[in-house]
Coordinates of C-alpha atoms in Angstrom, one line a residue:
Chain A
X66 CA 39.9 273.8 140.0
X67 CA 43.4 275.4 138.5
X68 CA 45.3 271.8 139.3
X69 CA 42.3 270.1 136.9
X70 CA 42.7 273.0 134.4
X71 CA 46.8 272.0 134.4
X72 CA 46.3 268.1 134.6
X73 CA 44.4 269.0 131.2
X74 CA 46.8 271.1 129.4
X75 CA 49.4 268.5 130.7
X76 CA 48.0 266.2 128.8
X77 CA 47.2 267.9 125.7
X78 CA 50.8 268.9 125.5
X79 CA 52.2 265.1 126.1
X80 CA 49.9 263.6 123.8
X81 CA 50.2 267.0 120.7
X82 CA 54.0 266.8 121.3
X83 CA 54.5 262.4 120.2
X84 CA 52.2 262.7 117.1
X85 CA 54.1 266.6 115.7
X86 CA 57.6 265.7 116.4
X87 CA 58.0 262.9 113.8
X88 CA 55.9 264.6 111.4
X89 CA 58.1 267.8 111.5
X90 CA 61.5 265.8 111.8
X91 CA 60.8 262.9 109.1
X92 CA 59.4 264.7 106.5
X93 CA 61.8 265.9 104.3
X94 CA 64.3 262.8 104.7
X95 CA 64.2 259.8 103.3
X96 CA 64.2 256.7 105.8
X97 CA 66.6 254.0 105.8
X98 CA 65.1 250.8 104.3
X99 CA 65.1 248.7 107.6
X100 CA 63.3 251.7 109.4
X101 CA 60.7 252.0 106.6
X102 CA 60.0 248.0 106.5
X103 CA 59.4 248.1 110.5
X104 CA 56.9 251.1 109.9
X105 CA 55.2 249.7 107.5
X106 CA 54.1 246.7 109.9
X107 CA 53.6 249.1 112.7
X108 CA 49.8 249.7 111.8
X109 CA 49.3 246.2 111.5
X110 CA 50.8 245.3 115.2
X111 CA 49.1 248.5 116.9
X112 CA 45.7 247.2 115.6
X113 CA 46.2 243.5 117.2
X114 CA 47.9 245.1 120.1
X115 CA 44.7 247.3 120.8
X116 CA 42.4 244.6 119.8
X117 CA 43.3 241.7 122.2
X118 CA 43.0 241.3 125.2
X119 CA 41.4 244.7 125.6
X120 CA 38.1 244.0 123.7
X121 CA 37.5 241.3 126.7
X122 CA 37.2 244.0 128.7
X123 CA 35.2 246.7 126.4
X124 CA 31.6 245.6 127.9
X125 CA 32.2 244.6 131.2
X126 CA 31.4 240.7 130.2
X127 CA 34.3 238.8 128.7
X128 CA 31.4 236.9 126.7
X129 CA 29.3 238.9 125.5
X130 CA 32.5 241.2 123.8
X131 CA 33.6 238.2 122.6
X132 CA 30.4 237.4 120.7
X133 CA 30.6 241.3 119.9
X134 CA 34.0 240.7 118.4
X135 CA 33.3 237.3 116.4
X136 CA 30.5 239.0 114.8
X137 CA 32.5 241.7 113.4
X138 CA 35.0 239.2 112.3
X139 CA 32.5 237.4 110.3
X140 CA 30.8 240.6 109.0
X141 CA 34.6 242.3 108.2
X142 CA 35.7 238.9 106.5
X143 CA 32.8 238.9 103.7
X144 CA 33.9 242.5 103.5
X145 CA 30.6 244.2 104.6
X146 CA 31.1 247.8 104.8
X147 CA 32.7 248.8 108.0
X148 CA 29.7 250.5 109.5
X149 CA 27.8 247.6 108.9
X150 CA 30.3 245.6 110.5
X151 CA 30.7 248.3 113.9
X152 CA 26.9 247.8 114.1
X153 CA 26.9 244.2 114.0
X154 CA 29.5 244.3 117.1
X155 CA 27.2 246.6 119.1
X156 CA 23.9 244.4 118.1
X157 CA 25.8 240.9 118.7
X158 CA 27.2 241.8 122.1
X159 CA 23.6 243.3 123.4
X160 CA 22.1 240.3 122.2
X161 CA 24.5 237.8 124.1
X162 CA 23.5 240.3 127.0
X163 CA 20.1 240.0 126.3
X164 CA 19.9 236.4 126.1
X165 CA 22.1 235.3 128.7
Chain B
X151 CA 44.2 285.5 76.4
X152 CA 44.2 282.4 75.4
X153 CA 47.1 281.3 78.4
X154 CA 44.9 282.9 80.7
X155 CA 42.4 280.7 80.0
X156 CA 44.3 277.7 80.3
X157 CA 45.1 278.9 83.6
X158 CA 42.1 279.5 84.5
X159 CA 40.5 276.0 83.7
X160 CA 43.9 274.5 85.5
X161 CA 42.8 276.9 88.9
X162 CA 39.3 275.3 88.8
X163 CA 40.3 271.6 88.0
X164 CA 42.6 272.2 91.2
X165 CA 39.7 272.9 93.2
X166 CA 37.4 270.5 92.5
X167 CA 40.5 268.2 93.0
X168 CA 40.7 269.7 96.2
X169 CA 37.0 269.2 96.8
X170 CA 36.9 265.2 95.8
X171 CA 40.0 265.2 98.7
X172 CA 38.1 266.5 101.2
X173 CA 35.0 264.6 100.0
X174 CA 37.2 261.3 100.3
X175 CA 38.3 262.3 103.7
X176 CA 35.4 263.0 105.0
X177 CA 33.9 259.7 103.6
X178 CA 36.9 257.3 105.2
X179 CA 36.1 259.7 108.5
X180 CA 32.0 258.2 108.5
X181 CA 32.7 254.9 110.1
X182 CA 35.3 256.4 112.5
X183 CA 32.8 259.4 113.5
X184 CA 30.1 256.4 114.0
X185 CA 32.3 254.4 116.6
X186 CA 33.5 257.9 118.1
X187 CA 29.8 259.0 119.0
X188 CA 29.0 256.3 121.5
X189 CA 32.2 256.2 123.1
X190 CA 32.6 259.9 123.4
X191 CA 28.7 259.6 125.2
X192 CA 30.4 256.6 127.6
X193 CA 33.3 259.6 128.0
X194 CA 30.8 262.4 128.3
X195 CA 28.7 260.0 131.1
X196 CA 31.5 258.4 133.2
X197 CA 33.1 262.1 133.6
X198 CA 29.8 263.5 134.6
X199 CA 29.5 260.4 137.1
X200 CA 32.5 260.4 138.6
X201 CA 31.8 264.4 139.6
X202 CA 34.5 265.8 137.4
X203 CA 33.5 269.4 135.9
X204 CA 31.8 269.7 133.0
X205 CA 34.1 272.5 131.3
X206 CA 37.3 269.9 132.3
X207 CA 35.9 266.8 130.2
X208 CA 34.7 269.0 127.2
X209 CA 37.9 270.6 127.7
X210 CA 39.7 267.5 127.6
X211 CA 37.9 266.3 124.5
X212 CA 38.8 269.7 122.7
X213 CA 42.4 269.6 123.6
X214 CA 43.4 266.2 124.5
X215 CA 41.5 264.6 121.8
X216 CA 42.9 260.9 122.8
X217 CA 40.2 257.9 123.6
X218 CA 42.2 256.5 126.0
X219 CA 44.0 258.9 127.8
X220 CA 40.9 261.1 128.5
X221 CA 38.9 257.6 130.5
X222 CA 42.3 256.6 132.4
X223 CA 42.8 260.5 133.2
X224 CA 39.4 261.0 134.1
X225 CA 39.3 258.0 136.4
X226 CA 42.9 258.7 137.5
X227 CA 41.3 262.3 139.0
X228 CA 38.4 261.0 140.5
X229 CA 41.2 258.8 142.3
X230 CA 43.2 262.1 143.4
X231 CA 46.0 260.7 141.5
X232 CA 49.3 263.0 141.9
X233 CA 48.9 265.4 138.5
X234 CA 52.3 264.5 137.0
X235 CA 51.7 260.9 137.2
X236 CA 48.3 261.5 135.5
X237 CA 50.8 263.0 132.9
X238 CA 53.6 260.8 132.5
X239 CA 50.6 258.4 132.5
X240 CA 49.0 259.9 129.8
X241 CA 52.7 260.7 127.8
X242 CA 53.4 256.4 128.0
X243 CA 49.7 255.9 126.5
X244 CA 50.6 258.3 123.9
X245 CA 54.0 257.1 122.7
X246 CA 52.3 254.7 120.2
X247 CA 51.6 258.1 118.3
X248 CA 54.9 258.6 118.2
X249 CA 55.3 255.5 116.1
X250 CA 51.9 256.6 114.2
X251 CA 52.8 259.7 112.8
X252 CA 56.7 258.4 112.2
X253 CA 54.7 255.9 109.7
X254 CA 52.7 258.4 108.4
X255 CA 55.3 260.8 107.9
X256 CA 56.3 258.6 104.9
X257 CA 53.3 259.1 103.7
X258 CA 53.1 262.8 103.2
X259 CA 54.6 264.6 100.6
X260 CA 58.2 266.2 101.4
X261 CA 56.4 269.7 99.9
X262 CA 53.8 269.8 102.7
X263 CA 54.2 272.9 105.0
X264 CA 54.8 273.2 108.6
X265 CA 51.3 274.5 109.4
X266 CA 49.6 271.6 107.4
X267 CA 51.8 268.6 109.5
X268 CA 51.3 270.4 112.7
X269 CA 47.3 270.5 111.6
X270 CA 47.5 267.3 110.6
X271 CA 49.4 266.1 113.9
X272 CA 46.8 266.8 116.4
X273 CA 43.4 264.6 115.0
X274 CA 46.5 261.7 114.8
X275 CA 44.2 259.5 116.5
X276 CA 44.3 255.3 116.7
X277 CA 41.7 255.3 114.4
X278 CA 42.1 258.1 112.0
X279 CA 45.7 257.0 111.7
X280 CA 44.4 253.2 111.2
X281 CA 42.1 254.5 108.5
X282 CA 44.8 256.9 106.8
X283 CA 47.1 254.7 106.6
X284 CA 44.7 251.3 105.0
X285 CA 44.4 253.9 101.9
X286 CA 45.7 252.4 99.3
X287 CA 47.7 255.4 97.9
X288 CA 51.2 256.0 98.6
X289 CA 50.9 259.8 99.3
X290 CA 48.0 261.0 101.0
X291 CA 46.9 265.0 100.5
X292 CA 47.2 266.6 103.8
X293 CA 43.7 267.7 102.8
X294 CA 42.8 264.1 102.9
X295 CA 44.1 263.6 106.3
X296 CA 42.8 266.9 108.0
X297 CA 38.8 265.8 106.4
X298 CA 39.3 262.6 107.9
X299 CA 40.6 263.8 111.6
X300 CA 38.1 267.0 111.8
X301 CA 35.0 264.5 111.6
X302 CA 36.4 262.4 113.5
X303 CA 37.4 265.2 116.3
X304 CA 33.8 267.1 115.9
X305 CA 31.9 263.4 116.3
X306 CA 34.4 263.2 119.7
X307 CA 33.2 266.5 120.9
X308 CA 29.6 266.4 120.2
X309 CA 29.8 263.0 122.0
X310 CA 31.0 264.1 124.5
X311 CA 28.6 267.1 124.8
X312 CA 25.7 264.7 124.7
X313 CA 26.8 261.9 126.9
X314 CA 27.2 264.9 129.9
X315 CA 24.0 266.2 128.9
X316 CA 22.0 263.6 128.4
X317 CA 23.4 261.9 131.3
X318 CA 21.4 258.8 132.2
X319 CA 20.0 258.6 128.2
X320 CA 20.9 255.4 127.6
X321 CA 19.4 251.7 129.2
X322 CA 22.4 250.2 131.5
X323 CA 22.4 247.1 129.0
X324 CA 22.6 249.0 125.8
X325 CA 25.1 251.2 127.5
X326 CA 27.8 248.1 128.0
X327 CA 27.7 246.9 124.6
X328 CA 28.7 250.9 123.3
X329 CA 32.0 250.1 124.4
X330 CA 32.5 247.0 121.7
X331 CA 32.4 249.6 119.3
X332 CA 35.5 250.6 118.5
X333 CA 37.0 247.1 118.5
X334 CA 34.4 246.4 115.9
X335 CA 36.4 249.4 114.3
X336 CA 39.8 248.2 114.8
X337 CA 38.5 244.3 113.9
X338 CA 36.9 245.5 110.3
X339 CA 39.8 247.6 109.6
X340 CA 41.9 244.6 110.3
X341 CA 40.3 241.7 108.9
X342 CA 40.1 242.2 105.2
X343 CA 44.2 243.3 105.5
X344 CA 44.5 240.0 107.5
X345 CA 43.5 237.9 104.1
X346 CA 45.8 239.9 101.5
X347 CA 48.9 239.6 103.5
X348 CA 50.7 236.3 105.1
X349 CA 53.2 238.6 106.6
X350 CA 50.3 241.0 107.9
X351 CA 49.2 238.5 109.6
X352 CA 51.7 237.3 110.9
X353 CA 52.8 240.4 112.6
X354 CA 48.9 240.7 114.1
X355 CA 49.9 237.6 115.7
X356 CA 52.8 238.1 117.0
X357 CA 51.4 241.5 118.4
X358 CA 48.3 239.7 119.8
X359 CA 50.3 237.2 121.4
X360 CA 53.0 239.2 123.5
X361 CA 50.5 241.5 124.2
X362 CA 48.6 238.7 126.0
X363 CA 51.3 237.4 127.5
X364 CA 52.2 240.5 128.5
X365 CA 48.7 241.4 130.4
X366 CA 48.0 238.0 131.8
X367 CA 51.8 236.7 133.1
X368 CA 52.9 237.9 136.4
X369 CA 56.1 238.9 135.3
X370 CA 54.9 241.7 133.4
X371 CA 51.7 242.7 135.6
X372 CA 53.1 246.0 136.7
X373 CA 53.1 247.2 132.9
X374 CA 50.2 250.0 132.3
X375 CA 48.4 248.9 128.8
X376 CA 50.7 251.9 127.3
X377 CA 53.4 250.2 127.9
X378 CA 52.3 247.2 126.8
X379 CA 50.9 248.4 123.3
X380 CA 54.1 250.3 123.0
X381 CA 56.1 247.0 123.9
X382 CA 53.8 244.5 121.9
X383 CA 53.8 246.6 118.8
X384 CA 57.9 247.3 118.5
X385 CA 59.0 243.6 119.3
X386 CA 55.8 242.6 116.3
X387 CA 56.8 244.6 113.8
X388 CA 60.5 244.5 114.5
X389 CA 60.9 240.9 114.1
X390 CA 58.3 241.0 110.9
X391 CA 60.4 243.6 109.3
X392 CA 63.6 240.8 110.1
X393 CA 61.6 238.0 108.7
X394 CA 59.9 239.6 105.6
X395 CA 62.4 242.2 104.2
X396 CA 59.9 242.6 101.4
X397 CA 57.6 243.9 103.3
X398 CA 54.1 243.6 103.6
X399 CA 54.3 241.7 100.6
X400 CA 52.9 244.3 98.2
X401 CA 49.6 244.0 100.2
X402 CA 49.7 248.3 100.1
X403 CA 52.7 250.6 99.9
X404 CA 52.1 251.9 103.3

């Protein structure tokens, strides 16, 4: 039970410590253009990153995430509210389930 | 007299500046507080099945507060992984942060305290940081960011709450097509940026492609997904900061 306890606070302490140290050290300085440009892309790339291929694998069927995925494309692209659009990502891949 | 009252009406316009902050946080935090529920239930359920203590994975949602490295932690213990390679497992998922809050550190004015950046630095979350840093504002009120990463932290932990409690609540079906959810996030987050900006995406391109390479050729097929977002994201934005020295082409000042 205390080795859980530990694996828990060692891993509240690796994850707090990468998202304060930047904030603390970066604030008051102003960035050096190059450094500034990459960051400014760095959202962008995380997002695909995180998106693909990992959505393959977010419901167990490569298919029915992908129909998941394409539906929340299509809803996202006619700028639907982004709620609207997480819902129609649930609802699309339960129906590809559903149906095949 | 008549100062104080120019004072006082200054005081009060503050505040319900301060309020329509925290309104608008708290609004930008709805959709990520939506996608957080389910998955926080899938957290809450797959802890509770793979017979890790209740107090641990509400623990872990209270402190850890990190999507992914709370699943691979808590499969990596039913395993009877060694702890500090559950940890250095945990620190590579996390290093993307690091890159987060360096971005978002831009975005925050010089002014803001200690105690607000250290508030602000634990709800840094994939999402919460996604959604921050999509505003179109240059500087964002710490008051903005701490609205949007509370919901987002209390829709985590009630989640989480409910998915150990309520255990076998869900249909199996239903229960697999939770986890699209917060792709669909990530995806309508991503999409409408994708249409403004050539150089955007580009970079979601690149990103998407060396991550893929990445996963699927055996070269790399040792590389946790940490790694590889760590990896995909640097080499992405690196070479789209070389290419387009303007930037992201005015689509935001991020």
């Amino acid at each position: 039970m205390h080795k859980l306890l530990l694996i828990v606070v060692g891993m509240a302490l690796v994850t707090y410590i990468p998202r304060l140290i930047p904030l603390l050290m970066l604030g008051d300085k102003k960035m050096p253009w190059f450094l500034s440009n990459f960051l400014q892309f760095v959202p962008y790339a995380v997002l695909g990153a995180l998106i693909f291929p990992g959505v393959l694998s977010s419901t167990g069927d490569a298919a029915s995430a992908m129909t998941g995925a394409t539906v929340a494309a299509l809803l996202a692209l006619v700028r639907l509210n982004i709620m609207l659009v997480v819902l129609g990502g649930i609802l699309g891949s339960f129906f590809w389930g559903v149906v095949f | 007299m008549n100062n104080n009252k120019v004072n006082l009406t200054t005081a009060s316009d503050k505040l319900s500046d301060y309020r329509q902050t925290l309104a608008q946080g708290v609004k930008a935090s709805i959709p990520i507080a939506v996608g957080y529920i389910p998955i926080a239930i899938t957290f809450g359920l797959v802890a509770k099945s793979s017979g890790i203590p209740d107090y641990i994975a509400l623990l872990m949602s209270f402190i850890v507060f990190a999507g992914a490295s709370q699943f691979v932690g808590v499969s990596l213990i039913a395993l009877g992984t060694n702890p500090w390679e559950i940890v250095l497992t945990t620190f590579i998922l996390n290093l993307r942060h690091f890159l987060m809050t360096a971005s978002l550190a831009m975005r925050i004015d010089p002014s803001v305290s200690k105690a607000w950046r250290c508030l602000i630095a634990f709800g840094v979350t994939d999402e919460t940081f996604s959604m921050a840093s999509l505003q179109k504002d240059k500087l964002l009120s710490p008051f903005f960011i701490v609205a949007l990463n509370m919901l987002a932290f209390l829709a985590w932990n009630t989640g989480t709450w409910a998915g150990i409690f309520l255990a076998s609540g869900l249909p199996a079906s239903l229960q697999a097509s939770m986890g699209i959810a917060l792709y669909a996030m990530f995806i309508g987050l991503l999409v409408p940026a994708l249409k403004e900006s050539r150089p955007v995406l580009l970079v979601v391109l690149m990103s998407i492609g060396i991550n893929s390479a990445l996963s699927w050729l055996p070269l790399s097929a040792g590389l946790s997904a940490g790694w590889r977002i760590i990896l995909s994201t640097v080499l992405a934005a690196l070479t789209a900061a070389l290419i387009f020295p303007e930037g992201t082409g005015g689509l935001k000042d991020a």
